[in-house]
PDB file of C-alpha atoms in Angstrom:
ATOM      1  CA  UNK R  14     -13.673  14.156  26.264  1.00  0.00           C
ATOM      2  CA  UNK R  15     -12.217  12.335  23.279  1.00  0.00           C
ATOM      3  CA  UNK R  16      -8.476  11.920  22.986  1.00  0.00           C
ATOM      4  CA  UNK R  17      -6.751  13.527  19.976  1.00  0.00           C
ATOM      5  CA  UNK R  18      -6.357  11.060  17.073  1.00  0.00           C
ATOM      6  CA  UNK R  19      -2.988   9.417  16.614  1.00  0.00           C
ATOM      7  CA  UNK R  20      -0.963  11.284  13.955  1.00  0.00           C
ATOM      8  CA  UNK R  21      -0.572   9.592  10.599  1.00  0.00           C
ATOM      9  CA  UNK R  22       2.722   7.857   9.862  1.00  0.00           C
ATOM     10  CA  UNK R  23       4.360   8.705   6.547  1.00  0.00           C
ATOM     11  CA  UNK R  24       6.537   6.498   4.383  1.00  0.00           C
ATOM     12  CA  UNK R  25       8.154   6.821   0.978  1.00  0.00           C
ATOM     13  CA  UNK R  26       8.371   4.271  -1.825  1.00  0.00           C
ATOM     14  CA  UNK R  27      11.747   2.991  -2.995  1.00  0.00           C
ATOM     15  CA  UNK R  28      10.482   3.054  -6.582  1.00  0.00           C
ATOM     16  CA  UNK R  29      10.968   6.820  -6.340  1.00  0.00           C
ATOM     17  CA  UNK R  30      14.680   6.336  -5.564  1.00  0.00           C
ATOM     18  CA  UNK R  31      15.841   4.054  -8.369  1.00  0.00           C
ATOM     19  CA  UNK R  32      19.251   5.756  -8.621  1.00  0.00           C
ATOM     20  CA  UNK R  33      20.079   5.290  -4.923  1.00  0.00           C
ATOM     21  CA  UNK R  34      21.431   2.362  -2.940  1.00  0.00           C
ATOM     22  CA  UNK R  35      18.848   1.014  -0.537  1.00  0.00           C
ATOM     23  CA  UNK R  36      20.954   1.868   2.514  1.00  0.00           C
ATOM     24  CA  UNK R  37      21.265   5.451   1.270  1.00  0.00           C
ATOM     25  CA  UNK R  38      17.499   5.662   0.745  1.00  0.00           C
ATOM     26  CA  UNK R  39      16.903   4.722   4.371  1.00  0.00           C
ATOM     27  CA  UNK R  40      19.361   7.340   5.579  1.00  0.00           C
ATOM     28  CA  UNK R  41      17.745  10.081   3.476  1.00  0.00           C
ATOM     29  CA  UNK R  42      14.224   9.194   4.592  1.00  0.00           C
ATOM     30  CA  UNK R  43      15.238   9.053   8.255  1.00  0.00           C
ATOM     31  CA  UNK R  44      16.995  12.423   7.983  1.00  0.00           C
ATOM     32  CA  UNK R  45      13.844  13.931   6.456  1.00  0.00           C
ATOM     33  CA  UNK R  46      11.712  12.588   9.300  1.00  0.00           C
ATOM     34  CA  UNK R  47       9.776   9.846   7.526  1.00  0.00           C
ATOM     35  CA  UNK R  48       8.401   7.054   9.684  1.00  0.00           C
ATOM     36  CA  UNK R  49       8.944   4.224   7.245  1.00  0.00           C
ATOM     37  CA  UNK R  50       9.720   2.921   3.788  1.00  0.00           C
ATOM     38  CA  UNK R  51       7.611   1.095   1.221  1.00  0.00           C
ATOM     39  CA  UNK R  52      10.110  -1.341  -0.290  1.00  0.00           C
ATOM     40  CA  UNK R  53       9.451  -2.682  -3.766  1.00  0.00           C
ATOM     41  CA  UNK R  54      11.203  -6.013  -4.217  1.00  0.00           C
ATOM     42  CA  UNK R  55      13.185  -5.790  -7.445  1.00  0.00           C
ATOM     43  CA  UNK R  56      16.622  -6.313  -8.959  1.00  0.00           C
ATOM     44  CA  UNK R  57      17.825  -2.846  -7.903  1.00  0.00           C
ATOM     45  CA  UNK R  58      17.178  -2.747  -4.160  1.00  0.00           C
ATOM     46  CA  UNK R  59      16.275  -6.160  -2.755  1.00  0.00           C
ATOM     47  CA  UNK R  60      16.141  -8.961  -5.301  1.00  0.00           C
ATOM     48  CA  UNK R  61      13.899 -11.739  -3.935  1.00  0.00           C
ATOM     49  CA  UNK R  62      15.787 -14.225  -6.138  1.00  0.00           C
ATOM     50  CA  UNK R  63      19.279 -13.291  -4.945  1.00  0.00           C
ATOM     51  CA  UNK R  64      21.432 -16.224  -3.818  1.00  0.00           C
ATOM     52  CA  UNK R  65      22.327 -14.350  -0.635  1.00  0.00           C
ATOM     53  CA  UNK R  66      18.837 -13.049   0.093  1.00  0.00           C
ATOM     54  CA  UNK R  67      18.901 -14.095   3.749  1.00  0.00           C
ATOM     55  CA  UNK R  68      22.100 -12.138   4.353  1.00  0.00           C
ATOM     56  CA  UNK R  69      20.717  -9.064   2.578  1.00  0.00           C
ATOM     57  CA  UNK R  70      17.519  -9.195   4.595  1.00  0.00           C
ATOM     58  CA  UNK R  71      19.481  -9.432   7.841  1.00  0.00           C
ATOM     59  CA  UNK R  72      21.600  -6.409   6.869  1.00  0.00           C
ATOM     60  CA  UNK R  73      18.473  -4.459   5.915  1.00  0.00           C
ATOM     61  CA  UNK R  74      16.846  -5.299   9.244  1.00  0.00           C
ATOM     62  CA  UNK R  75      19.808  -3.802  11.079  1.00  0.00           C
ATOM     63  CA  UNK R  76      19.651  -0.606   9.002  1.00  0.00           C
ATOM     64  CA  UNK R  77      15.909  -0.245   9.600  1.00  0.00           C
ATOM     65  CA  UNK R  78      16.453  -0.606  13.342  1.00  0.00           C
ATOM     66  CA  UNK R  79      19.338   1.873  13.307  1.00  0.00           C
ATOM     67  CA  UNK R  80      17.216   4.502  11.561  1.00  0.00           C
ATOM     68  CA  UNK R  81      14.007   3.741  13.467  1.00  0.00           C
ATOM     69  CA  UNK R  82      12.045   3.079  10.281  1.00  0.00           C
ATOM     70  CA  UNK R  83       9.056   0.801   9.777  1.00  0.00           C
ATOM     71  CA  UNK R  84       8.627  -1.057   6.508  1.00  0.00           C
ATOM     72  CA  UNK R  85       5.988  -2.441   4.220  1.00  0.00           C
ATOM     73  CA  UNK R  86       6.794  -4.820   1.357  1.00  0.00           C
ATOM     74  CA  UNK R  87       5.532  -4.205  -2.182  1.00  0.00           C
ATOM     75  CA  UNK R  88       5.567  -6.524  -5.205  1.00  0.00           C
ATOM     76  CA  UNK R  89       4.685  -4.117  -8.006  1.00  0.00           C
ATOM     77  CA  UNK R  90       7.992  -4.175  -9.926  1.00  0.00           C
ATOM     78  CA  UNK R  91       6.590  -4.341 -13.468  1.00  0.00           C
ATOM     79  CA  UNK R  92       9.280  -6.414 -15.218  1.00  0.00           C
ATOM     80  CA  UNK R  93      10.662  -8.544 -12.393  1.00  0.00           C
ATOM     81  CA  UNK R  94       9.140 -11.799 -13.671  1.00  0.00           C
ATOM     82  CA  UNK R  95       8.970 -11.122 -17.411  1.00  0.00           C
ATOM     83  CA  UNK R  96      11.324  -8.688 -19.192  1.00  0.00           C
ATOM     84  CA  UNK R  97       8.864  -8.348 -22.081  1.00  0.00           C
ATOM     85  CA  UNK R  98       5.505  -8.298 -20.319  1.00  0.00           C
ATOM     86  CA  UNK R  99       4.572  -5.678 -17.741  1.00  0.00           C
ATOM     87  CA  UNK R 100       3.198  -7.253 -14.524  1.00  0.00           C
ATOM     88  CA  UNK R 101       3.213 -10.701 -16.145  1.00  0.00           C
ATOM     89  CA  UNK R 102       2.497 -13.402 -15.326  1.00  0.00           C
ATOM     90  CA  UNK R 103      -0.487 -12.598 -13.127  1.00  0.00           C
ATOM     91  CA  UNK R 104      -2.470 -14.900 -10.882  1.00  0.00           C
ATOM     92  CA  UNK R 105      -4.906 -15.199 -13.814  1.00  0.00           C
ATOM     93  CA  UNK R 106      -2.267 -16.157 -16.405  1.00  0.00           C
ATOM     94  CA  UNK R 107      -0.874 -19.437 -17.564  1.00  0.00           C
ATOM     95  CA  UNK R 108       2.303 -19.702 -15.542  1.00  0.00           C
ATOM     96  CA  UNK R 109       0.693 -18.153 -12.459  1.00  0.00           C
ATOM     97  CA  UNK R 110       2.944 -20.324 -10.297  1.00  0.00           C
ATOM     98  CA  UNK R 111       5.719 -17.776 -10.904  1.00  0.00           C
ATOM     99  CA  UNK R 112       3.592 -15.022  -9.366  1.00  0.00           C
ATOM    100  CA  UNK R 113       2.604 -17.288  -6.469  1.00  0.00           C
ATOM    101  CA  UNK R 114       6.266 -18.060  -5.806  1.00  0.00           C
ATOM    102  CA  UNK R 115       7.140 -14.341  -5.793  1.00  0.00           C
ATOM    103  CA  UNK R 116       4.369 -13.560  -3.326  1.00  0.00           C
ATOM    104  CA  UNK R 117       5.447 -16.395  -1.058  1.00  0.00           C
ATOM    105  CA  UNK R 118       9.013 -15.084  -1.106  1.00  0.00           C
ATOM    106  CA  UNK R 119       7.704 -11.603  -0.318  1.00  0.00           C
ATOM    107  CA  UNK R 120       5.754 -12.914   2.658  1.00  0.00           C
ATOM    108  CA  UNK R 121       8.879 -14.566   4.054  1.00  0.00           C
ATOM    109  CA  UNK R 122      10.881 -11.350   3.592  1.00  0.00           C
ATOM    110  CA  UNK R 123       8.087  -9.350   5.224  1.00  0.00           C
ATOM    111  CA  UNK R 124       8.038 -11.660   8.239  1.00  0.00           C
ATOM    112  CA  UNK R 125      11.816 -11.401   8.634  1.00  0.00           C
ATOM    113  CA  UNK R 126      11.710  -7.577   8.445  1.00  0.00           C
ATOM    114  CA  UNK R 127       8.664  -7.053  10.620  1.00  0.00           C
ATOM    115  CA  UNK R 128       6.436  -5.786   7.813  1.00  0.00           C
ATOM    116  CA  UNK R 129       2.777  -6.426   8.685  1.00  0.00           C
ATOM    117  CA  UNK R 130       1.737  -6.590   5.036  1.00  0.00           C
ATOM    118  CA  UNK R 131       2.692  -7.558   1.499  1.00  0.00           C
ATOM    119  CA  UNK R 132       1.239  -5.398  -1.255  1.00  0.00           C
ATOM    120  CA  UNK R 133      -0.027  -6.919  -4.501  1.00  0.00           C
ATOM    121  CA  UNK R 134      -2.271  -6.052  -7.426  1.00  0.00           C
ATOM    122  CA  UNK R 135      -4.136  -8.065 -10.033  1.00  0.00           C
ATOM    123  CA  UNK R 136      -2.381  -7.102 -13.240  1.00  0.00           C
ATOM    124  CA  UNK R 137      -4.308  -7.373 -16.505  1.00  0.00           C
ATOM    125  CA  UNK R 138      -6.635 -10.263 -17.281  1.00  0.00           C
ATOM    126  CA  UNK R 139      -5.499 -12.468 -20.164  1.00  0.00           C
ATOM    127  CA  UNK R 140      -7.008 -11.631 -23.518  1.00  0.00           C
ATOM    128  CA  UNK R 141     -10.183 -13.528 -24.408  1.00  0.00           C
ATOM    129  CA  UNK R 142     -10.537 -14.957 -20.906  1.00  0.00           C
ATOM    130  CA  UNK R 143     -14.148 -14.694 -19.729  1.00  0.00           C
ATOM    131  CA  UNK R 144     -14.500 -12.323 -16.760  1.00  0.00           C
ATOM    132  CA  UNK R 145     -15.936 -14.922 -14.411  1.00  0.00           C
ATOM    133  CA  UNK R 146     -13.097 -17.302 -15.251  1.00  0.00           C
ATOM    134  CA  UNK R 147     -10.637 -14.508 -14.507  1.00  0.00           C
ATOM    135  CA  UNK R 148     -12.275 -13.980 -11.123  1.00  0.00           C
ATOM    136  CA  UNK R 149     -12.049 -17.702 -10.352  1.00  0.00           C
ATOM    137  CA  UNK R 150      -8.366 -17.897 -11.266  1.00  0.00           C
ATOM    138  CA  UNK R 151      -7.543 -14.751  -9.294  1.00  0.00           C
ATOM    139  CA  UNK R 152      -9.409 -15.922  -6.202  1.00  0.00           C
ATOM    140  CA  UNK R 153      -7.795 -19.361  -6.372  1.00  0.00           C
ATOM    141  CA  UNK R 154      -4.341 -17.804  -6.602  1.00  0.00           C
ATOM    142  CA  UNK R 155      -4.987 -15.457  -3.696  1.00  0.00           C
ATOM    143  CA  UNK R 156      -6.319 -18.320  -1.584  1.00  0.00           C
ATOM    144  CA  UNK R 157      -3.138 -20.275  -2.270  1.00  0.00           C
ATOM    145  CA  UNK R 158      -0.977 -17.326  -1.210  1.00  0.00           C
ATOM    146  CA  UNK R 159      -3.126 -16.749   1.884  1.00  0.00           C
ATOM    147  CA  UNK R 160      -2.083 -20.176   3.141  1.00  0.00           C
ATOM    148  CA  UNK R 161       1.492 -18.900   3.271  1.00  0.00           C
ATOM    149  CA  UNK R 162       0.312 -15.622   4.786  1.00  0.00           C
ATOM    150  CA  UNK R 163      -1.271 -17.602   7.628  1.00  0.00           C
ATOM    151  CA  UNK R 164       2.024 -19.352   8.294  1.00  0.00           C
ATOM    152  CA  UNK R 165       3.902 -16.057   8.657  1.00  0.00           C
ATOM    153  CA  UNK R 166       1.127 -13.954  10.171  1.00  0.00           C
ATOM    154  CA  UNK R 167       1.506 -11.328   7.425  1.00  0.00           C
ATOM    155  CA  UNK R 168      -1.514  -9.826   5.676  1.00  0.00           C
ATOM    156  CA  UNK R 169      -1.987  -9.368   1.945  1.00  0.00           C
ATOM    157  CA  UNK R 170      -2.811  -5.746   1.095  1.00  0.00           C
ATOM    158  CA  UNK R 171      -4.457  -5.790  -2.336  1.00  0.00           C
ATOM    159  CA  UNK R 172      -4.326  -2.576  -4.350  1.00  0.00           C
ATOM    160  CA  UNK R 173      -6.923  -1.530  -6.933  1.00  0.00           C
ATOM    161  CA  UNK R 174      -4.817  -0.268  -9.852  1.00  0.00           C
ATOM    162  CA  UNK R 175      -5.970   1.776 -12.870  1.00  0.00           C
ATOM    163  CA  UNK R 176      -6.592  -0.265 -16.010  1.00  0.00           C
ATOM    164  CA  UNK R 177      -5.944  -3.583 -14.307  1.00  0.00           C
ATOM    165  CA  UNK R 178      -8.553  -6.295 -13.750  1.00  0.00           C
ATOM    166  CA  UNK R 179      -9.141  -5.118 -10.174  1.00  0.00           C
ATOM    167  CA  UNK R 180      -9.200  -1.341 -10.581  1.00  0.00           C
ATOM    168  CA  UNK R 181     -11.641  -0.116  -7.924  1.00  0.00           C
ATOM    169  CA  UNK R 182     -12.241  -0.575  -4.215  1.00  0.00           C
ATOM    170  CA  UNK R 183     -15.573  -2.213  -4.973  1.00  0.00           C
ATOM    171  CA  UNK R 184     -13.915  -4.893  -7.103  1.00  0.00           C
ATOM    172  CA  UNK R 185     -11.322  -5.392  -4.382  1.00  0.00           C
ATOM    173  CA  UNK R 186     -14.108  -5.993  -1.873  1.00  0.00           C
ATOM    174  CA  UNK R 187     -15.690  -8.411  -4.346  1.00  0.00           C
ATOM    175  CA  UNK R 188     -12.412 -10.342  -4.338  1.00  0.00           C
ATOM    176  CA  UNK R 189     -12.432 -10.323  -0.533  1.00  0.00           C
ATOM    177  CA  UNK R 190     -15.807 -12.053  -0.602  1.00  0.00           C
ATOM    178  CA  UNK R 191     -14.548 -14.594  -3.143  1.00  0.00           C
ATOM    179  CA  UNK R 192     -11.767 -15.624  -0.736  1.00  0.00           C
ATOM    180  CA  UNK R 193     -14.241 -16.073   2.081  1.00  0.00           C
ATOM    181  CA  UNK R 194     -13.645 -12.751   3.786  1.00  0.00           C
ATOM    182  CA  UNK R 195     -10.270 -14.007   5.018  1.00  0.00           C
ATOM    183  CA  UNK R 196      -8.974 -11.889   7.899  1.00  0.00           C
ATOM    184  CA  UNK R 197      -5.537 -11.572   6.274  1.00  0.00           C
ATOM    185  CA  UNK R 198      -6.950 -10.148   3.049  1.00  0.00           C
ATOM    186  CA  UNK R 199      -6.700  -6.371   3.230  1.00  0.00           C
ATOM    187  CA  UNK R 200      -6.636  -3.341   0.956  1.00  0.00           C
ATOM    188  CA  UNK R 201      -3.946  -0.890  -0.084  1.00  0.00           C
ATOM    189  CA  UNK R 202      -5.718   2.315  -1.107  1.00  0.00           C
ATOM    190  CA  UNK R 203      -3.815   4.550  -3.509  1.00  0.00           C
ATOM    191  CA  UNK R 204      -5.328   8.029  -3.196  1.00  0.00           C
ATOM    192  CA  UNK R 205      -4.199   9.119  -6.648  1.00  0.00           C
ATOM    193  CA  UNK R 206      -5.551   5.976  -8.283  1.00  0.00           C
ATOM    194  CA  UNK R 207      -8.908   6.481  -6.609  1.00  0.00           C
ATOM    195  CA  UNK R 208      -9.124  10.002  -8.010  1.00  0.00           C
ATOM    196  CA  UNK R 209      -8.016   8.754 -11.421  1.00  0.00           C
ATOM    197  CA  UNK R 210     -10.543   5.973 -12.059  1.00  0.00           C
ATOM    198  CA  UNK R 211     -13.210   5.746  -9.365  1.00  0.00           C
ATOM    199  CA  UNK R 212     -16.735   7.028  -9.855  1.00  0.00           C
ATOM    200  CA  UNK R 213     -16.865   7.673  -6.105  1.00  0.00           C
ATOM    201  CA  UNK R 214     -15.053  10.563  -4.474  1.00  0.00           C
ATOM    202  CA  UNK R 215     -11.714   9.829  -2.809  1.00  0.00           C
ATOM    203  CA  UNK R 216     -13.351  10.367   0.586  1.00  0.00           C
ATOM    204  CA  UNK R 217     -16.027   7.804  -0.242  1.00  0.00           C
ATOM    205  CA  UNK R 218     -13.300   5.382  -1.336  1.00  0.00           C
ATOM    206  CA  UNK R 219     -11.556   5.840   2.021  1.00  0.00           C
ATOM    207  CA  UNK R 220     -14.787   5.060   3.851  1.00  0.00           C
ATOM    208  CA  UNK R 221     -15.557   2.062   1.648  1.00  0.00           C
ATOM    209  CA  UNK R 222     -12.078   0.575   2.084  1.00  0.00           C
ATOM    210  CA  UNK R 223     -11.873   1.386   5.806  1.00  0.00           C
ATOM    211  CA  UNK R 224     -12.861  -2.032   7.240  1.00  0.00           C
ATOM    212  CA  UNK R 225     -10.030  -3.727   5.319  1.00  0.00           C
ATOM    213  CA  UNK R 226      -7.589  -0.840   4.945  1.00  0.00           C
ATOM    214  CA  UNK R 227      -4.011  -1.910   5.707  1.00  0.00           C
ATOM    215  CA  UNK R 228      -1.864   0.543   3.730  1.00  0.00           C
ATOM    216  CA  UNK R 229      -2.270   3.853   1.949  1.00  0.00           C
ATOM    217  CA  UNK R 230      -0.269   5.166  -0.982  1.00  0.00           C
ATOM    218  CA  UNK R 231      -0.452   8.843  -1.808  1.00  0.00           C
ATOM    219  CA  UNK R 232       0.447  11.230  -4.598  1.00  0.00           C
ATOM    220  CA  UNK R 233      -1.349  13.827  -6.694  1.00  0.00           C
ATOM    221  CA  UNK R 234      -3.110  12.905  -9.925  1.00  0.00           C
ATOM    222  CA  UNK R 235      -5.578  14.142 -12.546  1.00  0.00           C
ATOM    223  CA  UNK R 236      -8.814  12.353 -13.304  1.00  0.00           C
ATOM    224  CA  UNK R 237      -8.434   9.845 -16.117  1.00  0.00           C
ATOM    225  CA  UNK R 238      -4.639  10.236 -16.372  1.00  0.00           C
ATOM    226  CA  UNK R 239      -2.544   7.602 -14.601  1.00  0.00           C
ATOM    227  CA  UNK R 240       0.501   9.765 -13.884  1.00  0.00           C
ATOM    228  CA  UNK R 241       1.926  10.091 -10.377  1.00  0.00           C
ATOM    229  CA  UNK R 242       2.462  13.787  -9.650  1.00  0.00           C
ATOM    230  CA  UNK R 243       3.969  15.789  -6.853  1.00  0.00           C
ATOM    231  CA  UNK R 244       1.523  17.271  -4.380  1.00  0.00           C
ATOM    232  CA  UNK R 245      -0.069  20.402  -5.777  1.00  0.00           C
ATOM    233  CA  UNK R 246       0.505  19.444  -9.420  1.00  0.00           C
ATOM    234  CA  UNK R 247      -2.798  17.582  -9.727  1.00  0.00           C
ATOM    235  CA  UNK R 248      -6.407  17.981  -8.658  1.00  0.00           C
ATOM    236  CA  UNK R 249      -6.736  16.288  -5.248  1.00  0.00           C
ATOM    237  CA  UNK R 250      -7.741  18.178  -2.107  1.00  0.00           C
ATOM    238  CA  UNK R 251      -5.560  16.366   0.430  1.00  0.00           C
ATOM    239  CA  UNK R 252      -6.387  17.804   3.883  1.00  0.00           C
ATOM    240  CA  UNK R 253      -9.891  16.225   4.030  1.00  0.00           C
ATOM    241  CA  UNK R 254      -8.536  12.877   2.825  1.00  0.00           C
ATOM    242  CA  UNK R 255      -5.736  12.850   5.388  1.00  0.00           C
ATOM    243  CA  UNK R 256      -8.162  13.937   8.112  1.00  0.00           C
ATOM    244  CA  UNK R 257     -10.464  11.051   7.194  1.00  0.00           C
ATOM    245  CA  UNK R 258      -7.580   8.562   7.446  1.00  0.00           C
ATOM    246  CA  UNK R 259      -6.564  10.036  10.797  1.00  0.00           C
ATOM    247  CA  UNK R 260     -10.098   9.960  12.167  1.00  0.00           C
ATOM    248  CA  UNK R 261     -10.444   6.319  11.129  1.00  0.00           C
ATOM    249  CA  UNK R 262      -7.400   5.549  13.265  1.00  0.00           C
ATOM    250  CA  UNK R 263      -5.416   4.347  10.254  1.00  0.00           C
ATOM    251  CA  UNK R 264      -2.210   2.762  11.563  1.00  0.00           C
ATOM    252  CA  UNK R 265      -0.567   1.602   8.361  1.00  0.00           C
ATOM    253  CA  UNK R 266       1.996   3.705   6.572  1.00  0.00           C
ATOM    254  CA  UNK R 267       0.796   6.483   4.284  1.00  0.00           C
ATOM    255  CA  UNK R 268       3.503   6.137   1.654  1.00  0.00           C
ATOM    256  CA  UNK R 269       4.372   8.654  -1.037  1.00  0.00           C
ATOM    257  CA  UNK R 270       4.630   7.017  -4.475  1.00  0.00           C
ATOM    258  CA  UNK R 271       6.190   9.373  -7.020  1.00  0.00           C
ATOM    259  CA  UNK R 272       8.330   7.472  -9.502  1.00  0.00           C
ATOM    260  CA  UNK R 273       8.878  10.254 -12.034  1.00  0.00           C
ATOM    261  CA  UNK R 274      11.238  12.306  -9.898  1.00  0.00           C
ATOM    262  CA  UNK R 275      13.995   9.760  -9.359  1.00  0.00           C
ATOM    263  CA  UNK R 276      16.760  12.109 -10.560  1.00  0.00           C
ATOM    264  CA  UNK R 277      15.671  14.607  -7.896  1.00  0.00           C
ATOM    265  CA  UNK R 278      14.472  12.034  -5.379  1.00  0.00           C
ATOM    266  CA  UNK R 279      15.794  13.661  -2.178  1.00  0.00           C
ATOM    267  CA  UNK R 280      14.244  17.014  -3.072  1.00  0.00           C
ATOM    268  CA  UNK R 281      10.943  15.410  -4.086  1.00  0.00           C
ATOM    269  CA  UNK R 282      10.896  13.481  -0.804  1.00  0.00           C
ATOM    270  CA  UNK R 283      11.631  16.678   1.138  1.00  0.00           C
ATOM    271  CA  UNK R 284       8.869  18.634  -0.589  1.00  0.00           C
ATOM    272  CA  UNK R 285       6.479  15.734  -0.060  1.00  0.00           C
ATOM    273  CA  UNK R 286       6.988  15.429   3.692  1.00  0.00           C
ATOM    274  CA  UNK R 287       6.732  19.195   4.096  1.00  0.00           C
ATOM    275  CA  UNK R 288       3.436  19.182   2.169  1.00  0.00           C
ATOM    276  CA  UNK R 289       2.019  16.297   4.190  1.00  0.00           C
ATOM    277  CA  UNK R 290       2.982  17.876   7.499  1.00  0.00           C
ATOM    278  CA  UNK R 291       1.284  21.109   6.505  1.00  0.00           C
ATOM    279  CA  UNK R 292      -1.793  19.260   5.229  1.00  0.00           C
ATOM    280  CA  UNK R 293      -2.179  17.368   8.511  1.00  0.00           C
ATOM    281  CA  UNK R 294      -1.283  20.200  10.857  1.00  0.00           C
ATOM    282  CA  UNK R 295       1.867  18.440  12.030  1.00  0.00           C
ATOM    283  CA  UNK R 296       5.163  20.159  12.773  1.00  0.00           C
ATOM    284  CA  UNK R 297       8.605  18.569  12.929  1.00  0.00           C
ATOM    285  CA  UNK R 298       9.805  17.990  16.468  1.00  0.00           C
ATOM    286  CA  UNK R 299      13.368  18.434  17.766  1.00  0.00           C
ATOM    287  CA  UNK R 300      14.373  15.098  16.238  1.00  0.00           C
ATOM    288  CA  UNK R 301      12.920  16.011  12.835  1.00  0.00           C
ATOM    289  CA  UNK R 302       9.942  13.691  13.269  1.00  0.00           C
ATOM    290  CA  UNK R 303       6.431  15.064  12.766  1.00  0.00           C
ATOM    291  CA  UNK R 304       4.609  15.995  15.944  1.00  0.00           C
ATOM    292  CA  UNK R 305       0.983  17.051  16.369  1.00  0.00           C
ATOM    293  CA  UNK R 306       0.082  20.650  16.892  1.00  0.00           C
ATOM    294  CA  UNK R 307      -0.926  21.544  20.473  1.00  0.00           C
ATOM    295  CA  UNK R 308      -4.176  19.940  21.623  1.00  0.00           C
ATOM    296  CA  UNK R 309      -7.271  22.124  21.972  1.00  0.00           C
ATOM    297  CA  UNK R 310      -7.554  24.092  25.216  1.00  0.00           C
ATOM    298  CA  UNK R 311      -9.686  22.719  28.012  1.00  0.00           C
ATOM    299  CA  UNK R 312     -13.393  22.735  27.312  1.00  0.00           C
ATOM    300  CA  UNK R 313     -13.055  22.203  23.567  1.00  0.00           C
ATOM    301  CA  UNK R 314     -13.490  18.651  22.373  1.00  0.00           C
ATOM    302  CA  UNK R 315     -10.814  17.384  20.018  1.00  0.00           C
ATOM    303  CA  UNK R 316     -12.061  16.281  16.613  1.00  0.00           C
TER     304      UNK R 316
END
């Protein structure tokens, strides 16, 4: 008889709480019963270029431990490196050393906080750069960053992002091959993005990404429209997707990424965790944490 699958672990992205202090975000998420936080390094919450970064990281580590929250580190702040150019420079741009330096800093922060991964995406390819040259530059940059990842034992979790150079799981897997199938090169699958741009179904994207899946981001979305929506406001059928992640034994955080509701962030986070619990058949336990529904009675094999 098979054992019941391990319940999914839910996180919430700090880019949905831009009006809150980071310590307050952690308290809210813990009170709501989230398992972790997806922390975007930026000027608002944890500036990777702060003079006192080591002190801030140490304080954050204590708060994470106090609240019992796991963490994953993200580097998608759009204007952190260039106030005029969104996601610039990229690993394909002139000046890519700035992006490499940011990713190295993120890996060090991740190691200090116990995050198993650092999230990254490709950004746009420079205008008039031949596609194969863009691939070569991107792969070379990732290989450089992977050397630092090896030192810290932290994986890169590359996200296919709509309208960027790497926008699908297939192209992400192509990049994995170009860096020699490195064991620390993984994938962050954003469920909404997959629905938005992929020709495959979201379920097929989950299966395709599965061998390298490190993190999952989740929100509702409409096909062809890159707008992060609350659950139920878009087109995605979530229970089968969440069941597929559970059945794969996915152990990374499944992190809600809804930036548009920052003025109502606590309420959006509450509605989100309630939706996800219902969609996965999980109930809150006495401590507010999700718990699985009772296992099937004897004689019935668990899924």
